[in-house]
Coordinates of C-alpha atoms in Angstrom, one line a residue:
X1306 CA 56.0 100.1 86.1
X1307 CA 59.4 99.9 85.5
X1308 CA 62.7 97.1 86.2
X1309 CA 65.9 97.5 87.8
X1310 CA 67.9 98.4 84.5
X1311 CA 65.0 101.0 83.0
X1312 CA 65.4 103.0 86.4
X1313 CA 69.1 103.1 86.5
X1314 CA 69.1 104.1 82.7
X1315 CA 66.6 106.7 83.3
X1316 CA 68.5 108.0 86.6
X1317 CA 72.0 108.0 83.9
X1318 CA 69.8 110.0 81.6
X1319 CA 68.7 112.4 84.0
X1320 CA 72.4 113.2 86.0
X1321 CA 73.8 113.7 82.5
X1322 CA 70.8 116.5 81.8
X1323 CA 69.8 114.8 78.5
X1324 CA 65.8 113.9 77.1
X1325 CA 64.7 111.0 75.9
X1326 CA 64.9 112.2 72.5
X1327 CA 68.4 113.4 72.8
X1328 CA 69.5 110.0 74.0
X1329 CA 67.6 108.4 71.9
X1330 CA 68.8 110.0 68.6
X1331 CA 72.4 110.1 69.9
X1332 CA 71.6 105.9 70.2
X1333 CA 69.9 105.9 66.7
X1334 CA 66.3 104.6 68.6
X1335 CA 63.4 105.7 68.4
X1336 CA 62.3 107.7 71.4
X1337 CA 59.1 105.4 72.1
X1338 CA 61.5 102.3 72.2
X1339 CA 63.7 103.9 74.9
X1340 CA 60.5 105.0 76.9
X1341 CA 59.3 101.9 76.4
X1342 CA 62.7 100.7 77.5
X1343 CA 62.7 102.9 80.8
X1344 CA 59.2 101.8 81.6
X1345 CA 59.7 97.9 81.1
X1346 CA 57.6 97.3 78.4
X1347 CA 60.2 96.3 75.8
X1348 CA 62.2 93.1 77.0
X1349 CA 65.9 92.7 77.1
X1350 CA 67.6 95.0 74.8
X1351 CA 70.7 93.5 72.5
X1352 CA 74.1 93.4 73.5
X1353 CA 75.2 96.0 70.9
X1354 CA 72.3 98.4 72.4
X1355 CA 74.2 97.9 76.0
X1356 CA 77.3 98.5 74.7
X1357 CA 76.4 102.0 73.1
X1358 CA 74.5 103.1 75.9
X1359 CA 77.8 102.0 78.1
X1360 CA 79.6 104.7 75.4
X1361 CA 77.0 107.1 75.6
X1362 CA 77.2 107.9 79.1
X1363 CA 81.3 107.1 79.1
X1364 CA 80.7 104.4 82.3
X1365 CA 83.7 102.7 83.8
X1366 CA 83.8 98.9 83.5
X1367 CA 82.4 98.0 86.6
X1368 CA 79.3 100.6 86.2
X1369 CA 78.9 98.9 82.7
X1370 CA 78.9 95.5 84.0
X1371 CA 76.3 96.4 86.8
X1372 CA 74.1 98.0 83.8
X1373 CA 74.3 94.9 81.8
X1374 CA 73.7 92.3 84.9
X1375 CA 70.6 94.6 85.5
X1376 CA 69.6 93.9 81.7
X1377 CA 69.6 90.3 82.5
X1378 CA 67.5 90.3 85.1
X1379 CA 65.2 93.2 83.7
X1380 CA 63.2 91.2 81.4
X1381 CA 59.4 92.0 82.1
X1382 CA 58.7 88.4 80.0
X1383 CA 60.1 85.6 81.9
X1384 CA 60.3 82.1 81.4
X1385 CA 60.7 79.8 83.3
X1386 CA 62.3 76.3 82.6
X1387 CA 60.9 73.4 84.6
X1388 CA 61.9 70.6 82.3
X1389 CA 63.5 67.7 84.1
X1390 CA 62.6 68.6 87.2
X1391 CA 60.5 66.5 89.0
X1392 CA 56.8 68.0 88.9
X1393 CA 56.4 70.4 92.2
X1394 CA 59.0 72.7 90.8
X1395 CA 56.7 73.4 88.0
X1396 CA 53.9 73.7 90.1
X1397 CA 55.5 76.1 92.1
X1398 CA 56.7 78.0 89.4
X1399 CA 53.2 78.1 87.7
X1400 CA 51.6 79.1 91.3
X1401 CA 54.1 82.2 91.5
X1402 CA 53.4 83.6 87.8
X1403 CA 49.8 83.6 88.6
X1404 CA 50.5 85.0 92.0
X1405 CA 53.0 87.7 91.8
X1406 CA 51.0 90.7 91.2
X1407 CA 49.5 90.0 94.5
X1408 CA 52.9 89.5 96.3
X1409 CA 53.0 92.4 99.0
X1410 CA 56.4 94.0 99.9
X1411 CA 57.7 91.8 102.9
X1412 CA 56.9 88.9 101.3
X1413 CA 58.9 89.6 98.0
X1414 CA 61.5 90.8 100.7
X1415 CA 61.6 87.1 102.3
X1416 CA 61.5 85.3 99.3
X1417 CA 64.7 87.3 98.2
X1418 CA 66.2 86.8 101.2
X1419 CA 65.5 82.7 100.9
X1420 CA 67.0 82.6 97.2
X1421 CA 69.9 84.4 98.3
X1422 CA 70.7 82.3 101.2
X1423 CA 70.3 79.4 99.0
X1424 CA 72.8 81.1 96.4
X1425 CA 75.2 81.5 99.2
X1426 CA 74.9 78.0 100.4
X1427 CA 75.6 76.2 97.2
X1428 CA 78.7 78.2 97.4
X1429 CA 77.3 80.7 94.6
X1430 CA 77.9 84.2 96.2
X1431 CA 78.8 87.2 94.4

């Protein structure tokens, strides 16, 4: 397993030819936390952490925005606030934690596609 920012530090890792251990000790971590951070087992990392892996691999702004936008929404552990809302959005969002793992490909594809056209709708689009 892995998330959308452990990949695209791993792929940084790999075009610039260093280990993990290099990287790590060049970041002062420990090599099992920045596995751990490649594989998605270790939750969003701090801001500082973002910032020297930014310097680290001397990305441009834009590159080190998309990094940190992909730490956002990288967090294995998420939670899910349904207070205030009235009580089928917190039966829906109960339903999908306990039914995610089972989610195949297209459907994960259409519910994507349905949040974004939502997100463009309320005049959200990126």
């Amino acid at each position: 397993m892995t998330t959308p920012f452990g990949e695209a530090v791993r792929k940084l890792r790999v075009r610039k030819g260093v280990s993990q251990k290099q990287m790590a000790a060049a970041l002062n971590v420990s090599p099992a936390y920045l596995s751990a951070l490649e594989h998605g087992k270790r939750g969003l990392p701090t801001f500082d952490l973002l910032q020297r892996i930014a310097g680290y691999f001397n990305i441009i702004w834009d590159e080190a925005e998309e990094l940190f936008l992909l730490a956002r929404s990288s967090d294995p552990r998420v939670v899910i606030d349904t207070s205030g809302l009235p009580p089928e959005y917190t039966a829906f969002a109960n339903r999908l934690a306990g039914q995610i793992r089972s989610l195949d490909a297209t459907v994960l594809a259409e519910l994507t596609a349905l949040l974004e056209k939502g997100k463009k709708a309320d005049g959200k689009a990126s």
